[in-house]
Amino acid sequence: MPLILLIYTTGMAIYFLPRNTEISDTEKWLTIGAAYLIVALLWWVLRKKEKLMEQRNKDIENTYKK
């Protein structure tokens, strides 16, 4: 999911930012930076969640083996 959002954000930035003349260049770069930061945070949270789920599954398996 984060990879799809990264590709989508990049595509929209390439397409729309040069055409938008209502905001300054600084605002454009801050918007793109914030979008990439959100995607990075999403990736980090999902990885953390996957690791916790794997750990829980291992604990459950170890409990039932005893």
PDB file of N, CA and C in Angstrom:
ATOM      1  N   MET A   1       0.818  -1.191   0.000  1.00  0.00           N
ATOM      2  CA  MET A   1       0.000   0.000   0.000  1.00  0.00           C
ATOM      3  C   MET A   1       0.871   1.268   0.000  1.00  0.00           C
ATOM      4  N   PRO A   2       1.890   1.352   0.853  1.00  0.00           N
ATOM      5  CA  PRO A   2       2.730   2.553   0.816  1.00  0.00           C
ATOM      6  C   PRO A   2       3.408   2.758  -0.537  1.00  0.00           C
ATOM      7  N   LEU A   3       3.781   1.670  -1.199  1.00  0.00           N
ATOM      8  CA  LEU A   3       4.417   1.803  -2.512  1.00  0.00           C
ATOM      9  C   LEU A   3       3.442   2.413  -3.519  1.00  0.00           C
ATOM     10  N   ILE A   4       2.199   1.974  -3.480  1.00  0.00           N
ATOM     11  CA  ILE A   4       1.188   2.531  -4.379  1.00  0.00           C
ATOM     12  C   ILE A   4       0.981   4.013  -4.086  1.00  0.00           C
ATOM     13  N   LEU A   5       0.918   4.377  -2.804  1.00  0.00           N
ATOM     14  CA  LEU A   5       0.749   5.786  -2.441  1.00  0.00           C
ATOM     15  C   LEU A   5       1.958   6.622  -2.856  1.00  0.00           C
ATOM     16  N   LEU A   6       3.134   6.051  -2.754  1.00  0.00           N
ATOM     17  CA  LEU A   6       4.348   6.752  -3.177  1.00  0.00           C
ATOM     18  C   LEU A   6       4.319   7.023  -4.679  1.00  0.00           C
ATOM     19  N   ILE A   7       3.955   6.024  -5.458  1.00  0.00           N
ATOM     20  CA  ILE A   7       3.868   6.193  -6.908  1.00  0.00           C
ATOM     21  C   ILE A   7       2.785   7.206  -7.261  1.00  0.00           C
ATOM     22  N   TYR A   8       1.644   7.112  -6.595  1.00  0.00           N
ATOM     23  CA  TYR A   8       0.543   8.040  -6.853  1.00  0.00           C
ATOM     24  C   TYR A   8       0.947   9.479  -6.523  1.00  0.00           C
ATOM     25  N   THR A   9       1.570   9.683  -5.362  1.00  0.00           N
ATOM     26  CA  THR A   9       1.993  11.016  -4.946  1.00  0.00           C
ATOM     27  C   THR A   9       3.001  11.595  -5.927  1.00  0.00           C
ATOM     28  N   THR A  10       3.953  10.791  -6.350  1.00  0.00           N
ATOM     29  CA  THR A  10       4.955  11.247  -7.306  1.00  0.00           C
ATOM     30  C   THR A  10       4.309  11.616  -8.645  1.00  0.00           C
ATOM     31  N   GLY A  11       3.404  10.768  -9.104  1.00  0.00           N
ATOM     32  CA  GLY A  11       2.714  11.046 -10.361  1.00  0.00           C
ATOM     33  C   GLY A  11       1.909  12.331 -10.309  1.00  0.00           C
ATOM     34  N   MET A  12       1.189  12.528  -9.226  1.00  0.00           N
ATOM     35  CA  MET A  12       0.389  13.746  -9.086  1.00  0.00           C
ATOM     36  C   MET A  12       1.286  14.985  -8.984  1.00  0.00           C
ATOM     37  N   ALA A  13       2.410  14.837  -8.307  1.00  0.00           N
ATOM     38  CA  ALA A  13       3.340  15.967  -8.188  1.00  0.00           C
ATOM     39  C   ALA A  13       3.904  16.338  -9.556  1.00  0.00           C
ATOM     40  N   ILE A  14       4.296  15.339 -10.318  1.00  0.00           N
ATOM     41  CA  ILE A  14       4.862  15.597 -11.640  1.00  0.00           C
ATOM     42  C   ILE A  14       3.822  16.235 -12.556  1.00  0.00           C
ATOM     43  N   TYR A  15       2.590  15.792 -12.451  1.00  0.00           N
ATOM     44  CA  TYR A  15       1.559  16.285 -13.355  1.00  0.00           C
ATOM     45  C   TYR A  15       1.007  17.649 -12.942  1.00  0.00           C
ATOM     46  N   PHE A  16       0.665  17.803 -11.653  1.00  0.00           N
ATOM     47  CA  PHE A  16      -0.065  18.997 -11.245  1.00  0.00           C
ATOM     48  C   PHE A  16       0.805  20.170 -10.785  1.00  0.00           C
ATOM     49  N   LEU A  17       1.927  19.929 -10.153  1.00  0.00           N
ATOM     50  CA  LEU A  17       2.696  21.041  -9.587  1.00  0.00           C
ATOM     51  C   LEU A  17       3.194  22.049 -10.615  1.00  0.00           C
ATOM     52  N   PRO A  18       3.673  21.642 -11.762  1.00  0.00           N
ATOM     53  CA  PRO A  18       4.091  22.668 -12.739  1.00  0.00           C
ATOM     54  C   PRO A  18       2.912  23.508 -13.260  1.00  0.00           C
ATOM     55  N   ARG A  19       1.725  22.941 -13.246  1.00  0.00           N
ATOM     56  CA  ARG A  19       0.547  23.642 -13.772  1.00  0.00           C
ATOM     57  C   ARG A  19      -0.092  24.568 -12.743  1.00  0.00           C
ATOM     58  N   ASN A  20       0.229  24.380 -11.476  1.00  0.00           N
ATOM     59  CA  ASN A  20      -0.384  25.178 -10.416  1.00  0.00           C
ATOM     60  C   ASN A  20       0.420  26.456 -10.215  1.00  0.00           C
ATOM     61  N   THR A  21      -0.183  27.582 -10.539  1.00  0.00           N
ATOM     62  CA  THR A  21       0.515  28.867 -10.400  1.00  0.00           C
ATOM     63  C   THR A  21      -0.061  29.699  -9.255  1.00  0.00           C
ATOM     64  N   GLU A  22      -1.002  29.128  -8.510  1.00  0.00           N
ATOM     65  CA  GLU A  22      -1.655  29.888  -7.437  1.00  0.00           C
ATOM     66  C   GLU A  22      -0.872  29.874  -6.130  1.00  0.00           C
ATOM     67  N   ILE A  23       0.010  28.909  -5.961  1.00  0.00           N
ATOM     68  CA  ILE A  23       0.799  28.856  -4.730  1.00  0.00           C
ATOM     69  C   ILE A  23       2.281  28.988  -5.074  1.00  0.00           C
ATOM     70  N   SER A  24       3.058  29.332  -4.064  1.00  0.00           N
ATOM     71  CA  SER A  24       4.495  29.544  -4.296  1.00  0.00           C
ATOM     72  C   SER A  24       5.231  28.212  -4.403  1.00  0.00           C
ATOM     73  N   ASP A  25       6.462  28.278  -4.887  1.00  0.00           N
ATOM     74  CA  ASP A  25       7.283  27.069  -5.002  1.00  0.00           C
ATOM     75  C   ASP A  25       7.549  26.445  -3.640  1.00  0.00           C
ATOM     76  N   THR A  26       7.720  27.281  -2.621  1.00  0.00           N
ATOM     77  CA  THR A  26       7.964  26.768  -1.274  1.00  0.00           C
ATOM     78  C   THR A  26       6.781  25.943  -0.789  1.00  0.00           C
ATOM     79  N   GLU A  27       5.585  26.440  -1.013  1.00  0.00           N
ATOM     80  CA  GLU A  27       4.392  25.697  -0.607  1.00  0.00           C
ATOM     81  C   GLU A  27       4.264  24.382  -1.376  1.00  0.00           C
ATOM     82  N   LYS A  28       4.646  24.401  -2.637  1.00  0.00           N
ATOM     83  CA  LYS A  28       4.611  23.173  -3.432  1.00  0.00           C
ATOM     84  C   LYS A  28       5.543  22.123  -2.854  1.00  0.00           C
ATOM     85  N   TRP A  29       6.783  22.536  -2.541  1.00  0.00           N
ATOM     86  CA  TRP A  29       7.767  21.593  -2.009  1.00  0.00           C
ATOM     87  C   TRP A  29       7.380  21.110  -0.606  1.00  0.00           C
ATOM     88  N   LEU A  30       6.809  21.995   0.197  1.00  0.00           N
ATOM     89  CA  LEU A  30       6.361  21.582   1.529  1.00  0.00           C
ATOM     90  C   LEU A  30       5.213  20.573   1.443  1.00  0.00           C
ATOM     91  N   THR A  31       4.326  20.779   0.487  1.00  0.00           N
ATOM     92  CA  THR A  31       3.223  19.849   0.305  1.00  0.00           C
ATOM     93  C   THR A  31       3.726  18.473  -0.108  1.00  0.00           C
ATOM     94  N   ILE A  32       4.644  18.442  -1.044  1.00  0.00           N
ATOM     95  CA  ILE A  32       5.223  17.163  -1.488  1.00  0.00           C
ATOM     96  C   ILE A  32       5.990  16.509  -0.340  1.00  0.00           C
ATOM     97  N   GLY A  33       6.767  17.289   0.386  1.00  0.00           N
ATOM     98  CA  GLY A  33       7.511  16.750   1.524  1.00  0.00           C
ATOM     99  C   GLY A  33       6.594  16.172   2.580  1.00  0.00           C
ATOM    100  N   ALA A  34       5.499  16.854   2.874  1.00  0.00           N
ATOM    101  CA  ALA A  34       4.538  16.353   3.864  1.00  0.00           C
ATOM    102  C   ALA A  34       3.892  15.062   3.376  1.00  0.00           C
ATOM    103  N   ALA A  35       3.573  14.987   2.098  1.00  0.00           N
ATOM    104  CA  ALA A  35       2.967  13.771   1.553  1.00  0.00           C
ATOM    105  C   ALA A  35       3.938  12.597   1.653  1.00  0.00           C
ATOM    106  N   TYR A  36       5.210  12.830   1.309  1.00  0.00           N
ATOM    107  CA  TYR A  36       6.208  11.762   1.423  1.00  0.00           C
ATOM    108  C   TYR A  36       6.433  11.363   2.884  1.00  0.00           C
ATOM    109  N   LEU A  37       6.391  12.318   3.780  1.00  0.00           N
ATOM    110  CA  LEU A  37       6.539  12.011   5.201  1.00  0.00           C
ATOM    111  C   LEU A  37       5.384  11.138   5.688  1.00  0.00           C
ATOM    112  N   ILE A  38       4.174  11.441   5.264  1.00  0.00           N
ATOM    113  CA  ILE A  38       3.014  10.638   5.649  1.00  0.00           C
ATOM    114  C   ILE A  38       3.143   9.217   5.100  1.00  0.00           C
ATOM    115  N   VAL A  39       3.586   9.076   3.867  1.00  0.00           N
ATOM    116  CA  VAL A  39       3.778   7.748   3.283  1.00  0.00           C
ATOM    117  C   VAL A  39       4.856   6.984   4.051  1.00  0.00           C
ATOM    118  N   ALA A  40       5.936   7.657   4.420  1.00  0.00           N
ATOM    119  CA  ALA A  40       7.010   7.004   5.183  1.00  0.00           C
ATOM    120  C   ALA A  40       6.516   6.562   6.557  1.00  0.00           C
ATOM    121  N   LEU A  41       5.732   7.402   7.217  1.00  0.00           N
ATOM    122  CA  LEU A  41       5.176   7.028   8.517  1.00  0.00           C
ATOM    123  C   LEU A  41       4.222   5.852   8.384  1.00  0.00           C
ATOM    124  N   LEU A  42       3.409   5.826   7.344  1.00  0.00           N
ATOM    125  CA  LEU A  42       2.512   4.707   7.103  1.00  0.00           C
ATOM    126  C   LEU A  42       3.307   3.422   6.909  1.00  0.00           C
ATOM    127  N   TRP A  43       4.364   3.482   6.118  1.00  0.00           N
ATOM    128  CA  TRP A  43       5.205   2.301   5.895  1.00  0.00           C
ATOM    129  C   TRP A  43       5.801   1.811   7.212  1.00  0.00           C
ATOM    130  N   TRP A  44       6.300   2.738   8.026  1.00  0.00           N
ATOM    131  CA  TRP A  44       6.916   2.368   9.301  1.00  0.00           C
ATOM    132  C   TRP A  44       5.898   1.722  10.233  1.00  0.00           C
ATOM    133  N   VAL A  45       4.699   2.289  10.318  1.00  0.00           N
ATOM    134  CA  VAL A  45       3.657   1.744  11.197  1.00  0.00           C
ATOM    135  C   VAL A  45       3.238   0.352  10.725  1.00  0.00           C
ATOM    136  N   LEU A  46       3.090   0.164   9.426  1.00  0.00           N
ATOM    137  CA  LEU A  46       2.698  -1.141   8.911  1.00  0.00           C
ATOM    138  C   LEU A  46       3.770  -2.189   9.156  1.00  0.00           C
ATOM    139  N   ARG A  47       5.030  -1.816   9.002  1.00  0.00           N
ATOM    140  CA  ARG A  47       6.121  -2.761   9.297  1.00  0.00           C
ATOM    141  C   ARG A  47       6.128  -3.145  10.772  1.00  0.00           C
ATOM    142  N   LYS A  48       5.930  -2.164  11.638  1.00  0.00           N
ATOM    143  CA  LYS A  48       5.883  -2.418  13.077  1.00  0.00           C
ATOM    144  C   LYS A  48       4.728  -3.366  13.399  1.00  0.00           C
ATOM    145  N   LYS A  49       3.585  -3.136  12.773  1.00  0.00           N
ATOM    146  CA  LYS A  49       2.408  -3.970  13.006  1.00  0.00           C
ATOM    147  C   LYS A  49       2.664  -5.405  12.541  1.00  0.00           C
ATOM    148  N   GLU A  50       3.324  -5.570  11.387  1.00  0.00           N
ATOM    149  CA  GLU A  50       3.648  -6.905  10.891  1.00  0.00           C
ATOM    150  C   GLU A  50       4.577  -7.643  11.850  1.00  0.00           C
ATOM    151  N   LYS A  51       5.577  -6.958  12.371  1.00  0.00           N
ATOM    152  CA  LYS A  51       6.514  -7.588  13.301  1.00  0.00           C
ATOM    153  C   LYS A  51       5.815  -8.004  14.587  1.00  0.00           C
ATOM    154  N   LEU A  52       4.910  -7.150  15.097  1.00  0.00           N
ATOM    155  CA  LEU A  52       4.166  -7.509  16.303  1.00  0.00           C
ATOM    156  C   LEU A  52       3.256  -8.710  16.052  1.00  0.00           C
ATOM    157  N   MET A  53       2.647  -8.785  14.877  1.00  0.00           N
ATOM    158  CA  MET A  53       1.783  -9.910  14.554  1.00  0.00           C
ATOM    159  C   MET A  53       2.594 -11.199  14.464  1.00  0.00           C
ATOM    160  N   GLU A  54       3.773 -11.141  13.858  1.00  0.00           N
ATOM    161  CA  GLU A  54       4.638 -12.317  13.794  1.00  0.00           C
ATOM    162  C   GLU A  54       5.043 -12.769  15.187  1.00  0.00           C
ATOM    163  N   GLN A  55       5.377 -11.821  16.048  1.00  0.00           N
ATOM    164  CA  GLN A  55       5.764 -12.161  17.410  1.00  0.00           C
ATOM    165  C   GLN A  55       4.597 -12.806  18.160  1.00  0.00           C
ATOM    166  N   ARG A  56       3.390 -12.271  17.995  1.00  0.00           N
ATOM    167  CA  ARG A  56       2.217 -12.863  18.633  1.00  0.00           C
ATOM    168  C   ARG A  56       1.970 -14.276  18.140  1.00  0.00           C
ATOM    169  N   ASN A  57       2.105 -14.494  16.834  1.00  0.00           N
ATOM    170  CA  ASN A  57       1.906 -15.828  16.280  1.00  0.00           C
ATOM    171  C   ASN A  57       2.931 -16.813  16.827  1.00  0.00           C
ATOM    172  N   LYS A  58       4.187 -16.381  16.964  1.00  0.00           N
ATOM    173  CA  LYS A  58       5.215 -17.243  17.548  1.00  0.00           C
ATOM    174  C   LYS A  58       4.884 -17.573  19.002  1.00  0.00           C
ATOM    175  N   ASP A  59       4.434 -16.580  19.748  1.00  0.00           N
ATOM    176  CA  ASP A  59       4.058 -16.822  21.143  1.00  0.00           C
ATOM    177  C   ASP A  59       2.893 -17.795  21.249  1.00  0.00           C
ATOM    178  N   ILE A  60       1.924 -17.658  20.375  1.00  0.00           N
ATOM    179  CA  ILE A  60       0.781 -18.575  20.376  1.00  0.00           C
ATOM    180  C   ILE A  60       1.228 -19.991  20.042  1.00  0.00           C
ATOM    181  N   GLU A  61       2.091 -20.142  19.029  1.00  0.00           N
ATOM    182  CA  GLU A  61       2.601 -21.464  18.668  1.00  0.00           C
ATOM    183  C   GLU A  61       3.373 -22.075  19.825  1.00  0.00           C
ATOM    184  N   ASN A  62       4.207 -21.300  20.489  1.00  0.00           N
ATOM    185  CA  ASN A  62       4.984 -21.811  21.616  1.00  0.00           C
ATOM    186  C   ASN A  62       4.086 -22.197  22.780  1.00  0.00           C
ATOM    187  N   THR A  63       3.014 -21.495  22.979  1.00  0.00           N
ATOM    188  CA  THR A  63       2.098 -21.813  24.070  1.00  0.00           C
ATOM    189  C   THR A  63       1.403 -23.150  23.823  1.00  0.00           C
ATOM    190  N   TYR A  64       0.968 -23.371  22.595  1.00  0.00           N
ATOM    191  CA  TYR A  64       0.253 -24.606  22.287  1.00  0.00           C
ATOM    192  C   TYR A  64       1.181 -25.806  22.179  1.00  0.00           C
ATOM    193  N   LYS A  65       2.466 -25.614  21.943  1.00  0.00           N
ATOM    194  CA  LYS A  65       3.422 -26.711  21.872  1.00  0.00           C
ATOM    195  C   LYS A  65       3.710 -27.276  23.252  1.00  0.00           C
ATOM    196  N   LYS A  66       3.555 -26.449  24.269  1.00  0.00           N
ATOM    197  CA  LYS A  66       3.866 -26.901  25.634  1.00  0.00           C
ATOM    198  C   LYS A  66       2.797 -27.782  26.102  1.00  0.00           C
TER     199      LYS A  66
END
